[in-house]
Coordinates of C-alpha atoms in Angstrom, one line a residue:
M1 CA -9.6 31.7 22.9
A2 CA -5.9 32.3 22.5
E3 CA -3.5 29.9 24.2
L4 CA 0.0 28.4 24.1
I5 CA 0.4 24.7 24.1
V6 CA 3.6 22.9 25.0
I7 CA 4.4 20.3 22.3
E8 CA 8.0 19.6 23.2
G9 CA 9.8 20.0 26.5
E10 CA 9.3 19.1 30.1
E11 CA 5.5 20.0 30.2
V12 CA 4.2 18.5 26.9
G13 CA 0.5 18.9 26.6
K14 CA 0.2 21.8 29.1
S15 CA -1.6 24.9 27.9
Y16 CA -1.3 28.5 29.0
P17 CA -4.3 30.8 28.2
L18 CA -3.4 34.3 26.9
S19 CA -5.2 37.4 28.0
N20 CA -5.1 41.1 27.2
E21 CA -2.3 41.5 29.7
V22 CA 1.4 41.2 28.7
C23 CA 2.6 37.6 29.1
T24 CA 6.3 37.1 29.8
L25 CA 8.4 33.9 29.3
G26 CA 11.8 33.2 30.8
A27 CA 13.9 31.3 33.4
D28 CA 12.9 33.5 36.3
S29 CA 9.9 32.3 38.4
S30 CA 8.3 35.7 38.4
N31 CA 7.4 35.4 34.7
T32 CA 3.8 34.7 33.6
I33 CA 5.2 31.4 32.0
P34 CA 8.3 30.4 33.9
L35 CA 10.6 27.9 32.1
S36 CA 13.1 25.7 33.9
D37 CA 15.9 26.2 31.4
R38 CA 19.2 27.8 32.4
R39 CA 20.2 28.4 28.8
I40 CA 17.6 31.2 28.3
A41 CA 17.4 34.7 29.8
P42 CA 15.6 35.5 33.0
T43 CA 12.9 37.2 30.9
Q44 CA 13.5 35.9 27.4
A45 CA 10.3 37.0 25.6
K46 CA 6.9 38.7 25.9
I47 CA 3.6 38.3 24.2
E48 CA 1.4 41.4 24.0
A49 CA -2.2 41.7 22.9
Q50 CA -2.6 44.3 20.1
N51 CA -6.0 44.8 18.4
S52 CA -7.1 41.1 18.8
N53 CA -3.7 40.0 17.7
F54 CA -0.8 38.6 19.8
V55 CA 2.7 39.9 19.1
L56 CA 5.8 37.9 20.2
T57 CA 9.0 39.9 20.9
N58 CA 12.4 38.6 21.8
L59 CA 13.7 40.6 24.8
C60 CA 17.2 39.1 24.7
P61 CA 18.4 39.1 21.1
Q62 CA 21.7 37.4 22.2
K63 CA 19.6 34.2 22.6
N64 CA 17.6 33.1 19.6
I65 CA 13.9 32.4 19.5
Y66 CA 12.8 30.3 16.5
V67 CA 9.4 30.9 14.9
N68 CA 8.4 28.0 12.6
G69 CA 12.1 27.1 12.5
T70 CA 13.3 30.6 11.6
P71 CA 15.2 32.9 14.0
L72 CA 13.0 35.8 15.3
Q73 CA 14.5 39.1 14.2
Q74 CA 11.7 41.5 15.0
P75 CA 8.3 41.5 16.8
Y76 CA 6.1 38.9 15.1
T77 CA 2.3 38.7 15.0
L78 CA 1.5 35.1 15.8
Q79 CA -0.9 33.2 13.6
H80 CA -3.1 30.3 14.5
G81 CA -0.9 27.1 14.2
D82 CA 2.5 28.9 14.5
T83 CA 5.2 27.2 16.5
F84 CA 8.0 28.9 18.4
Q85 CA 10.9 27.6 20.4
I86 CA 12.5 29.1 23.5
G87 CA 15.4 27.0 24.7
K88 CA 14.3 23.4 24.9
T89 CA 10.5 24.3 25.0
L90 CA 8.5 24.3 21.8
F91 CA 5.1 26.1 21.9
L92 CA 2.1 25.9 19.6
F93 CA 0.0 29.0 19.3
S94 CA -3.7 28.4 19.1
H95 CA -6.2 31.2 18.6
D96 CA -9.7 30.0 17.6
P97 CA -12.6 31.8 19.4
S98 CA -15.1 29.3 18.0
L99 CA -13.6 26.5 20.1
E100 CA -14.2 28.3 23.5
M101 CA -16.0 25.9 25.7
E102 CA -19.4 27.3 26.7
V103 CA -20.2 25.5 30.0
E104 CA -23.8 25.6 31.0
T105 CA -24.8 25.1 34.6
T106 CA -28.1 23.9 36.1
L107 CA -28.9 24.4 39.7
V108 CA -31.7 22.4 41.4
S109 CA -32.5 23.1 45.0
D110 CA -33.3 20.1 47.2
H111 CA -35.0 22.2 49.8
S112 CA -37.6 24.1 47.7
E113 CA -41.1 22.7 47.8
S114 CA -42.6 24.6 45.0
S115 CA -40.0 25.6 42.5
L116 CA -37.4 24.1 40.2
E117 CA -34.5 26.3 38.9
V118 CA -33.0 25.2 35.6
S119 CA -30.7 26.8 33.0
Q120 CA -32.3 28.5 30.1
V121 CA -31.6 25.5 28.0
A122 CA -35.0 23.8 27.9
P123 CA -36.8 21.6 25.4
L124 CA -40.2 23.2 26.3
K125 CA -41.4 26.4 24.7
D126 CA -41.4 29.4 27.1
E127 CA -45.2 29.5 27.3
H128 CA -45.3 25.9 28.5
V129 CA -42.7 26.3 31.3
D130 CA -45.1 27.7 33.9
S131 CA -47.8 25.1 33.3
F132 CA -45.1 22.3 33.3
L133 CA -43.8 23.5 36.7
N134 CA -47.3 23.8 38.1
E135 CA -48.2 20.2 37.1
L136 CA -44.9 19.0 38.6
A137 CA -45.7 20.7 41.9
H138 CA -48.7 18.4 42.5
L139 CA -46.5 15.3 42.3
D140 CA -44.4 13.8 44.9
Q141 CA -42.2 16.9 44.9
Q142 CA -39.7 16.0 47.7
R143 CA -38.8 12.7 46.1
R144 CA -38.5 14.0 42.6
L145 CA -36.7 17.1 43.4
S146 CA -34.2 15.0 45.4
T147 CA -33.9 12.8 42.3
L148 CA -33.3 15.8 40.1
Y149 CA -30.6 17.0 42.5
N150 CA -29.1 13.5 42.3
V151 CA -29.3 13.6 38.5
S152 CA -27.5 16.9 38.4
H153 CA -24.7 15.7 40.8
T154 CA -24.3 12.3 39.1
I155 CA -24.2 13.2 35.4
N156 CA -22.2 16.4 35.9
S157 CA -19.5 14.5 37.9
T158 CA -18.0 13.1 34.7
S159 CA -16.9 14.5 31.3
D160 CA -16.7 11.1 29.8
M161 CA -19.7 10.7 27.4
T162 CA -20.0 6.9 27.7
Q163 CA -20.2 7.0 31.5
L164 CA -22.6 9.9 31.5
L165 CA -25.1 8.2 29.2
R166 CA -24.8 4.9 31.1
K167 CA -25.6 6.7 34.4
L168 CA -28.5 8.6 32.8
L169 CA -30.1 5.3 31.7
E170 CA -29.6 3.8 35.1
I171 CA -31.4 6.7 36.7
I172 CA -34.3 6.5 34.2
F173 CA -34.8 2.8 34.8
Q174 CA -34.7 3.3 38.6
E175 CA -37.3 6.2 38.5
F176 CA -39.6 4.6 35.9
P177 CA -40.5 1.1 36.9
N178 CA -42.7 0.6 33.8
V179 CA -39.9 1.4 31.3
D180 CA -38.9 -1.8 29.5
R181 CA -36.4 -0.4 27.1
G182 CA -34.5 2.9 26.7
V183 CA -32.2 4.4 24.1
I184 CA -30.3 7.7 23.8
L185 CA -29.6 9.1 20.4
L186 CA -27.2 11.9 19.6
F187 CA -26.6 13.8 16.4
D188 CA -23.4 12.8 14.5
E189 CA -22.1 15.7 12.4
E190 CA -19.9 13.5 10.3
R191 CA -22.8 11.4 9.2
A192 CA -25.7 14.0 9.5
R193 CA -27.8 11.4 11.4
F194 CA -29.2 10.9 14.8
L195 CA -27.5 7.7 15.9
P196 CA -28.2 5.4 19.0
V197 CA -25.2 5.7 21.3
A198 CA -26.5 4.0 24.5
S199 CA -29.3 1.6 25.2
K200 CA -30.6 -0.5 28.1
A201 CA -33.3 -3.2 28.5
R202 CA -34.9 -4.3 31.8
E203 CA -34.2 -7.8 33.1
G204 CA -36.8 -10.3 31.9
V205 CA -37.7 -8.4 28.7
Q206 CA -37.6 -10.9 25.8
N207 CA -37.0 -8.4 23.0
K208 CA -34.0 -6.5 24.3
A209 CA -33.0 -5.0 21.0
V210 CA -34.5 -1.5 20.9
R211 CA -35.8 -0.4 17.5
V212 CA -36.6 3.3 17.9
S213 CA -39.8 4.5 16.3
K214 CA -38.8 7.0 13.6
T215 CA -42.4 8.2 13.5
I216 CA -42.2 9.4 17.1
L217 CA -38.7 10.8 16.7
K218 CA -39.7 12.9 13.7
A219 CA -42.7 14.3 15.6
C220 CA -40.4 15.1 18.5
Y221 CA -37.8 16.8 16.3
K222 CA -40.3 18.8 14.2
N223 CA -41.9 20.5 17.2
K224 CA -38.9 20.4 19.5
E225 CA -41.3 19.1 22.2
A226 CA -41.6 16.0 24.3
V227 CA -43.9 13.3 22.9
L228 CA -46.1 11.0 24.9
S229 CA -48.1 8.1 23.4
N230 CA -50.1 6.6 26.2
D231 CA -51.4 3.8 23.9
T232 CA -49.6 3.7 20.6
M233 CA -52.0 1.2 19.0
F234 CA -54.8 3.7 19.2
D235 CA -52.8 6.9 18.8
E236 CA -54.0 8.6 15.6
R237 CA -50.7 10.4 15.2
F238 CA -48.8 7.2 14.8
M239 CA -51.2 4.8 13.1
E240 CA -49.0 4.6 10.0
G241 CA -45.8 3.9 12.0
L242 CA -44.8 0.4 11.0
S243 CA -42.0 0.2 13.6
I244 CA -44.5 0.7 16.4
T245 CA -46.6 -2.2 15.2
E246 CA -43.7 -4.5 14.4
E247 CA -42.0 -3.9 17.8
N248 CA -45.3 -4.3 19.7
I249 CA -44.8 -1.0 21.5
H250 CA -47.7 -0.3 23.9
S251 CA -46.6 3.1 25.2
A252 CA -43.7 5.4 24.5
M253 CA -42.1 8.7 25.6
C254 CA -39.6 10.7 23.6
V255 CA -37.9 13.8 24.9
P256 CA -35.5 16.0 23.0
L257 CA -32.2 16.9 24.5
M258 CA -32.0 20.7 23.9
S259 CA -29.1 23.1 24.2
K260 CA -29.6 26.7 23.1
G261 CA -32.4 25.8 20.7
E262 CA -30.4 23.0 19.1
V263 CA -31.5 19.4 19.3
L264 CA -28.5 17.4 20.5
G265 CA -30.4 14.2 20.6
F266 CA -33.3 12.3 22.2
V267 CA -34.2 10.1 25.2
F268 CA -36.6 7.4 24.0
V269 CA -38.2 4.9 26.3
D270 CA -41.0 2.4 25.7
T271 CA -42.9 -0.4 27.3
I272 CA -43.8 -3.6 25.5
S273 CA -45.5 -5.2 28.5
S274 CA -49.3 -5.5 28.2
G275 CA -51.3 -3.2 30.4
Q276 CA -48.3 -0.8 31.0
H277 CA -48.8 2.8 29.9
F278 CA -47.0 6.0 30.5
Q279 CA -48.7 9.1 32.0
K280 CA -48.4 12.8 31.6
D281 CA -46.7 13.3 34.9
Q282 CA -44.0 10.7 33.9
L283 CA -43.4 12.7 30.7
N284 CA -42.9 15.9 32.7
F285 CA -40.5 14.1 35.1
L286 CA -38.5 12.6 32.2
T287 CA -38.4 16.1 30.6
A288 CA -36.9 17.6 33.8
I289 CA -34.3 14.8 33.9
S290 CA -33.5 15.4 30.2
M291 CA -33.1 19.1 30.8
Q292 CA -30.3 18.3 33.3
A293 CA -28.8 15.7 31.0
A294 CA -28.7 18.0 28.0
V295 CA -26.5 20.5 29.9
A296 CA -24.1 17.7 30.8
I297 CA -24.1 16.2 27.3
A298 CA -23.4 19.6 25.7
N299 CA -20.5 20.2 28.1
A300 CA -19.1 16.7 27.6
R301 CA -19.4 17.0 23.8
N302 CA -17.7 20.4 23.8
Y303 CA -15.0 19.1 26.1
Q304 CA -14.3 16.1 23.9
K305 CA -14.2 18.2 20.7
Y306 CA -11.8 20.6 22.4
K307 CA -9.6 17.8 23.7
N308 CA -9.5 16.2 20.3
Y309 CA -8.7 19.5 18.6
I310 CA -5.8 20.2 21.0
Q311 CA -4.4 16.7 20.4
K312 CA -4.5 17.4 16.7
L313 CA -2.7 20.7 17.1
I314 CA 0.0 18.9 19.1
D315 CA 0.3 16.4 16.3
L316 CA 0.4 19.3 13.8
G317 CA 3.3 20.9 15.8
K318 CA 5.2 17.6 15.7
A319 CA 4.7 17.4 12.0
T320 CA 6.0 21.0 11.6
Q321 CA 9.1 20.1 13.7
D322 CA 9.6 17.0 11.6
F323 CA 9.5 18.9 8.3
S324 CA 12.0 21.4 9.5
T325 CA 14.6 18.6 9.9
Y326 CA 14.5 17.7 6.2
L327 CA 16.2 19.7 3.5
Q328 CA 15.4 17.2 0.7
R329 CA 12.1 17.2 -1.1
D330 CA 11.9 13.4 -1.3
L331 CA 12.2 13.1 2.5
I332 CA 9.6 15.8 3.1
I333 CA 7.2 14.0 0.7
K334 CA 7.7 10.7 2.5
S335 CA 7.3 12.2 5.9
L336 CA 4.1 14.0 4.9
G337 CA 2.1 10.8 4.3
R338 CA 2.8 9.5 7.8
H339 CA 1.5 12.7 9.4
L340 CA -1.5 13.0 7.2
F341 CA -2.7 9.5 8.3
K342 CA -2.2 10.3 11.9
I343 CA -3.8 13.8 12.0
H344 CA -6.8 13.1 9.8
D345 CA -7.3 9.4 10.5
C346 CA -8.0 8.6 6.8
R347 CA -7.5 5.6 4.6
H348 CA -6.0 7.5 1.6
C349 CA -4.2 10.7 1.0
M350 CA -2.4 12.3 -2.0
L351 CA 0.2 15.0 -2.6
A352 CA 0.2 17.0 -5.9
L353 CA 3.3 19.1 -6.7
L354 CA 4.1 21.4 -9.7
N355 CA 7.4 20.4 -11.3
E356 CA 9.9 22.6 -13.2
Q357 CA 7.9 22.1 -16.4
N358 CA 4.8 23.4 -14.7
K359 CA 3.2 20.0 -14.8
I360 CA 1.8 18.2 -11.8
N361 CA 3.4 15.2 -10.2
F362 CA 1.1 13.0 -8.1
Y363 CA 2.2 11.1 -5.0
P364 CA -0.6 8.8 -3.7
Y365 CA -0.3 7.3 -0.3
V366 CA -2.0 4.2 1.1
L367 CA -1.6 2.8 4.6
R368 CA 0.4 -0.5 4.4
S369 CA -1.6 -1.8 7.4
R370 CA -4.9 -1.6 5.5
K371 CA -5.9 -3.6 2.5
G372 CA -7.1 -2.0 -0.7
K373 CA -5.8 0.6 -3.0
W374 CA -7.2 3.7 -4.5
D375 CA -10.1 3.1 -6.8
E376 CA -8.9 4.0 -10.3
T377 CA -12.1 5.9 -11.2
Q378 CA -11.9 7.9 -7.9
L379 CA -8.2 8.4 -8.4
D380 CA -8.8 10.1 -11.8
V381 CA -11.5 12.3 -10.4
I382 CA -9.3 13.4 -7.4
R383 CA -6.3 14.1 -9.8
D384 CA -8.5 16.4 -11.8
L385 CA -9.8 18.2 -8.7
C386 CA -6.2 18.6 -7.4
K387 CA -5.3 20.3 -10.6
K388 CA -8.3 22.6 -10.2
V389 CA -7.3 23.4 -6.6
V390 CA -3.7 24.2 -7.7
L391 CA -5.0 26.4 -10.6
D392 CA -7.7 28.3 -8.5
N393 CA -5.7 28.2 -5.3
K394 CA -8.9 27.4 -3.4
P395 CA -9.8 24.4 -1.2
I396 CA -12.5 21.8 -2.1
L397 CA -14.5 19.9 0.5
I398 CA -16.8 17.3 -0.9
S399 CA -19.1 14.7 0.8
D400 CA -22.3 13.0 0.0
L401 CA -23.8 14.3 3.3
T402 CA -27.2 16.0 3.1
F403 CA -28.2 18.1 6.1
D404 CA -31.9 17.5 5.5
P405 CA -34.0 16.9 8.6
D406 CA -36.2 14.5 6.7
L407 CA -33.1 12.2 6.4
Y408 CA -31.7 12.6 9.9
F409 CA -33.5 9.4 11.0
E410 CA -32.9 7.3 7.9
E411 CA -30.3 4.5 7.8
R412 CA -27.4 5.1 5.6
E413 CA -24.4 3.1 4.4
E414 CA -21.6 2.7 6.9
K415 CA -19.1 4.8 4.9
V416 CA -19.6 8.4 3.8
D417 CA -17.9 9.3 0.5
S418 CA -15.9 12.4 1.4
F419 CA -12.6 14.0 0.6
L420 CA -10.9 17.2 1.2
I421 CA -8.3 19.0 -0.9
V422 CA -6.4 22.2 0.1
P423 CA -3.7 24.2 -1.9
I424 CA -0.1 24.4 -0.8
P425 CA 0.9 28.1 -0.9
S426 CA 4.2 29.2 -2.3
K427 CA 6.6 30.4 0.3
S428 CA 9.5 30.9 -2.1
E429 CA 10.6 34.4 -3.0
D430 CA 11.5 33.2 -6.5
I431 CA 7.9 32.8 -7.5
E432 CA 6.8 36.1 -9.0
I433 CA 3.0 35.6 -9.1
E434 CA 1.5 36.3 -5.7
N435 CA -0.9 33.9 -4.1
Q436 CA 0.2 31.1 -6.4
A437 CA -0.2 27.5 -5.3
I438 CA 2.7 25.1 -5.8
G439 CA 0.7 22.0 -5.1
A440 CA -2.2 20.5 -3.2
I441 CA -2.9 17.9 -0.5
C442 CA -5.9 15.6 -0.5
V443 CA -7.3 13.3 2.2
S444 CA -10.0 10.8 1.5
E445 CA -12.1 8.2 3.4
K446 CA -12.1 8.7 7.2
N447 CA -11.5 5.5 9.1
S448 CA -14.5 6.4 11.2
G449 CA -16.7 6.3 8.1
G450 CA -17.8 9.9 8.6
A451 CA -17.3 13.0 6.5
F452 CA -14.6 15.6 6.6
L453 CA -15.8 18.9 8.2
R454 CA -14.6 22.5 8.3
E455 CA -12.4 21.7 11.3
D456 CA -10.6 19.2 9.2
Q457 CA -10.1 21.8 6.5
E458 CA -8.6 24.3 8.9
L459 CA -6.1 21.7 10.2
L460 CA -5.1 20.6 6.7
T461 CA -4.7 24.2 5.6
I462 CA -2.3 24.8 8.5
L463 CA -0.4 21.7 7.6
A464 CA -0.2 22.7 3.9
N465 CA 1.3 26.1 4.9
Q466 CA 4.0 24.3 6.9
V467 CA 4.7 21.9 3.9
G468 CA 5.0 25.1 1.7
V469 CA 7.6 26.5 4.1
A470 CA 9.5 23.1 4.2
L471 CA 9.5 22.8 0.4
A472 CA 10.7 26.4 -0.1
N473 CA 13.6 25.6 2.2
A474 CA 14.3 22.4 0.3
I475 CA 14.3 24.4 -3.0
L476 CA 16.9 26.8 -1.6
Y477 CA 19.0 24.0 -0.3
E478 CA 18.7 22.2 -3.6
K479 CA 19.9 25.2 -5.5
A480 CA 23.0 25.4 -3.3
T481 CA 23.8 21.6 -3.4
V482 CA 22.3 20.1 -6.5
D483 CA 23.5 20.5 -10.1
S484 CA 20.7 22.2 -12.1
L485 CA 21.2 20.1 -15.2
T486 CA 21.7 16.6 -13.9
K487 CA 19.9 16.9 -10.5
V488 CA 22.8 15.2 -8.7
F489 CA 24.9 16.8 -6.1
V490 CA 27.5 19.4 -7.0
R491 CA 31.3 19.0 -6.7
R492 CA 31.5 21.1 -3.4
Y493 CA 28.9 18.9 -1.7
F494 CA 30.8 15.8 -2.9
F495 CA 34.1 16.9 -1.3
Q496 CA 32.4 17.9 2.0
H497 CA 30.7 14.5 2.4
L498 CA 33.6 12.4 1.1
E499 CA 35.8 13.9 3.8
K500 CA 33.2 13.1 6.4
H501 CA 32.8 9.5 5.3
V502 CA 36.6 8.9 5.0
K503 CA 36.9 10.0 8.7
K504 CA 34.0 7.9 9.7
S505 CA 35.3 4.9 7.8
K506 CA 38.6 5.1 9.8
R507 CA 37.0 5.8 13.1
Q508 CA 34.4 3.0 12.9
T509 CA 36.3 0.6 10.6
Q510 CA 33.5 0.6 8.1
P511 CA 34.2 -0.1 4.5
L512 CA 33.8 2.8 2.0
V513 CA 33.8 2.6 -1.8
L514 CA 34.4 5.5 -4.2
L515 CA 33.4 5.2 -7.9
M516 CA 34.7 7.7 -10.4
M517 CA 33.1 7.4 -13.9
D518 CA 33.2 9.1 -17.3
L519 CA 30.8 9.0 -20.3
D520 CA 32.7 7.5 -23.1
K521 CA 33.4 9.7 -26.2
F522 CA 31.1 12.4 -24.9
K523 CA 32.9 15.2 -26.7
Q524 CA 32.5 13.4 -30.0
K525 CA 28.7 13.0 -29.3
N526 CA 28.5 16.6 -28.3
D527 CA 30.1 17.7 -31.6
T528 CA 28.1 15.3 -33.7
Y529 CA 24.6 15.8 -32.2
G530 CA 24.9 19.3 -30.7
H531 CA 25.1 20.7 -27.2
Q532 CA 21.4 20.2 -26.5
A533 CA 21.8 16.5 -27.2
G534 CA 24.8 16.6 -24.8
D535 CA 22.7 18.1 -22.1
Y536 CA 20.0 15.5 -22.7
I537 CA 22.6 12.7 -22.3
L538 CA 23.9 14.2 -19.0
Q539 CA 20.3 14.6 -17.7
E540 CA 19.4 11.0 -18.5
T541 CA 22.6 9.7 -17.0
G542 CA 22.0 11.6 -13.7
K543 CA 18.6 9.9 -13.5
I544 CA 20.1 6.4 -14.1
L545 CA 22.8 6.9 -11.5
K546 CA 20.3 8.0 -8.8
K547 CA 17.9 5.1 -9.7
N548 CA 20.6 2.4 -9.4
V549 CA 22.3 3.6 -6.1
R550 CA 21.0 3.0 -2.6
S551 CA 19.4 5.8 -0.6
D552 CA 22.6 6.3 1.5
G553 CA 24.8 6.6 -1.6
I554 CA 25.8 10.1 -2.8
V555 CA 25.8 10.7 -6.5
A556 CA 27.6 13.9 -7.7
R557 CA 28.7 15.6 -10.9
Y558 CA 32.5 15.8 -10.6
G559 CA 32.9 18.0 -13.7
G560 CA 31.8 18.0 -17.3
E561 CA 30.8 14.5 -18.3
E562 CA 32.5 13.0 -15.2
F563 CA 30.4 11.7 -12.2
A564 CA 31.3 10.3 -8.8
I565 CA 29.5 8.0 -6.3
I566 CA 30.2 7.6 -2.6
L567 CA 29.0 4.3 -1.2
P568 CA 29.2 4.3 2.6
N569 CA 29.4 1.0 4.6
T570 CA 29.9 -0.9 1.3
S571 CA 32.4 -3.8 0.8
A572 CA 34.5 -4.3 -2.3
D573 CA 32.2 -7.1 -3.6
I574 CA 29.0 -5.1 -3.2
G575 CA 30.7 -2.0 -4.7
R576 CA 31.7 -4.0 -7.8
K577 CA 28.1 -5.2 -8.2
I578 CA 26.7 -1.7 -7.9
A579 CA 29.3 -0.4 -10.4
E580 CA 28.5 -3.1 -12.8
R581 CA 24.8 -2.5 -12.4
V582 CA 25.3 1.2 -13.2
R583 CA 27.5 0.5 -16.2
T584 CA 24.9 -2.0 -17.6
A585 CA 22.0 0.4 -17.0
V586 CA 23.7 3.2 -19.0
E587 CA 24.7 0.8 -21.8
E588 CA 21.1 -0.5 -22.1
H589 CA 19.3 2.8 -21.7
P590 CA 17.6 4.1 -24.9
Y591 CA 19.1 7.6 -25.3
I592 CA 16.8 9.0 -27.9
F593 CA 17.0 12.7 -28.7
E594 CA 14.7 14.2 -31.3
G595 CA 14.0 10.8 -32.7
T596 CA 17.7 9.8 -33.0
H597 CA 19.1 7.0 -30.9
I598 CA 22.5 7.9 -29.4
P599 CA 24.3 4.9 -27.9
C600 CA 26.2 5.7 -24.7
T601 CA 28.5 3.8 -22.4
L602 CA 30.3 4.5 -19.1
S603 CA 33.8 3.7 -17.9
I604 CA 34.1 3.3 -14.1
G605 CA 37.1 3.3 -11.7
M606 CA 36.6 1.9 -8.2
A607 CA 38.7 2.3 -5.1
L608 CA 38.2 1.0 -1.5
C609 CA 39.2 3.3 1.3
Q610 CA 42.2 2.1 3.2
P611 CA 43.3 3.0 6.8
Q612 CA 46.1 5.2 5.5
D613 CA 43.9 7.0 2.9
S614 CA 43.2 10.7 2.8
V615 CA 40.5 12.2 0.6
D616 CA 43.1 13.1 -2.0
S617 CA 44.7 9.6 -2.1
L618 CA 41.3 7.9 -2.3
I619 CA 40.3 10.1 -5.3
K620 CA 43.7 9.6 -6.9
R621 CA 43.4 5.8 -6.8
A622 CA 39.8 5.8 -8.1
D623 CA 40.9 8.2 -10.9
E624 CA 43.8 5.9 -11.8
A625 CA 41.3 3.0 -12.0
L626 CA 39.1 5.1 -14.3
Y627 CA 42.1 5.9 -16.5
Q628 CA 42.8 2.2 -16.8
A629 CA 39.2 1.4 -17.7
K630 CA 39.3 4.0 -20.6
E631 CA 42.7 2.8 -21.8
G632 CA 41.6 -0.8 -21.7
G633 CA 38.8 -0.3 -24.2
R634 CA 36.1 1.8 -22.2
N635 CA 32.7 0.5 -21.1
Q636 CA 34.1 -1.5 -18.2
V637 CA 34.8 -1.4 -14.4
V638 CA 38.3 -1.4 -13.1
Y639 CA 39.0 -1.9 -9.3
L640 CA 42.1 -0.7 -7.5
G641 CA 42.1 -1.7 -3.8

């Protein structure tokens, strides 16, 4: 099913299904998808189905359409997970045929006296259906057919699984007076187990806690047929069942909930009252009720999975939008952790990225709101697997789940050990090797305690693609604004932002400090130890400056061995402390190049922006302070107000 989902705009959450017909979007109400936005054209775009693909075309090039944050220049074939923006509306394109809801319907006539129409989803084998209906015909047909009609109406009136199961148990207890306890089990894919999801005990029953007989469940699952034990104590099939004896179960019925040959779960009822026994006609009636219930449960389960998936796609679209607002790698990395925790509901996640030396840097995330850190042994294993994913450019999905029917009814630990790692594809044109990964994303330990599934892998792969795009944009931005040697901002960036902050300081009367600094006797060190040593000193100094300045500070290479730092919203006293901290850090740093220690110091000139200052006058005063620091003996801070 292909559809567009609004993730930003006036109709957030609304979805528009796409068909083989041409879909138009624009401000005019005659469009397939009308948008109340006067900034866009009457018919701004069209989406056309072409060989199972959907192609987006901008019909009004004067007004931009942005696909994944990039202006649309020519017709574009939409991919699952793409976002595109028309005016103020942001759409998410979803195209996953496997998630189409298959709604089954069951019709039961309340007027027929001899027949029962049901869907083809049935827990009985075909050869047994006729005999089952014949036996049912000899019972109190009017009452039971009326009950089945009521079952169909009641349980199909809600898509909420909890309400559905509660209503089903209420009907069973109403129609079977000799039922003491009942429980419904459904298959949990994340744990590969049949788990009890709803239970009920009749008033007056002493032992209300239902302990389901695994022996009976296994027999029911193996044959995919309903099981009746009229008297469990003398039933040869279950003589070895300890749970039957321990629970003092006198009689039990277990009916599989079947949908298209798949066992969704079971309805299990028993009686622990002496002298109470279930009969074959009751088993047949419970089977008929379960047929109806299985249809509703399958539909409710599909609806919930679909709803959850759509919500995750919306969260994914918001993450993509968030990434597109950042042009610095550090901010992208920080933002990623927040979105990973939300989309995948996990306890731990990790980002692995290749650096310029072709080595991998690891960024482990842990939720602050939850106690506990990464287990060191597990952390080492995941690091090694991340390296493998980057090298092979293939995802890894690991869990200790075993899809073995013999284990479906066994108890297991609350938590499933599971983690998922996907590669981050390169989106940069500078990387020559095609299909190369630039990193990997890992998620571990679902908060639900279950395992990661293929649906999780698909979502994480889409997110990794968007991270790859954001990082590629950050690399391009970095090349334009960051000095390749020192990794601080270039001179042009410095001047642009200093002008902006000087204007802001005057307008909002906020203090602004400018530091100009110079490595002492750098030329002498360059001549003595060589240019490579000089480059090393500049690189280390760039790291020290960034480390000792707040996140809102701007560190730039002014030229040669000279650096500058802009400190917005900083008083003179705080500026002095920062300058002194930077000077001390350089003086105490062990500059060791090829085994040789090279002592380095820094002279700093400081100026505080005044109301009458321009960019040039502020720089001139800071430069004058720097000159006095060097003339006064170097390795010191001089302040000129």
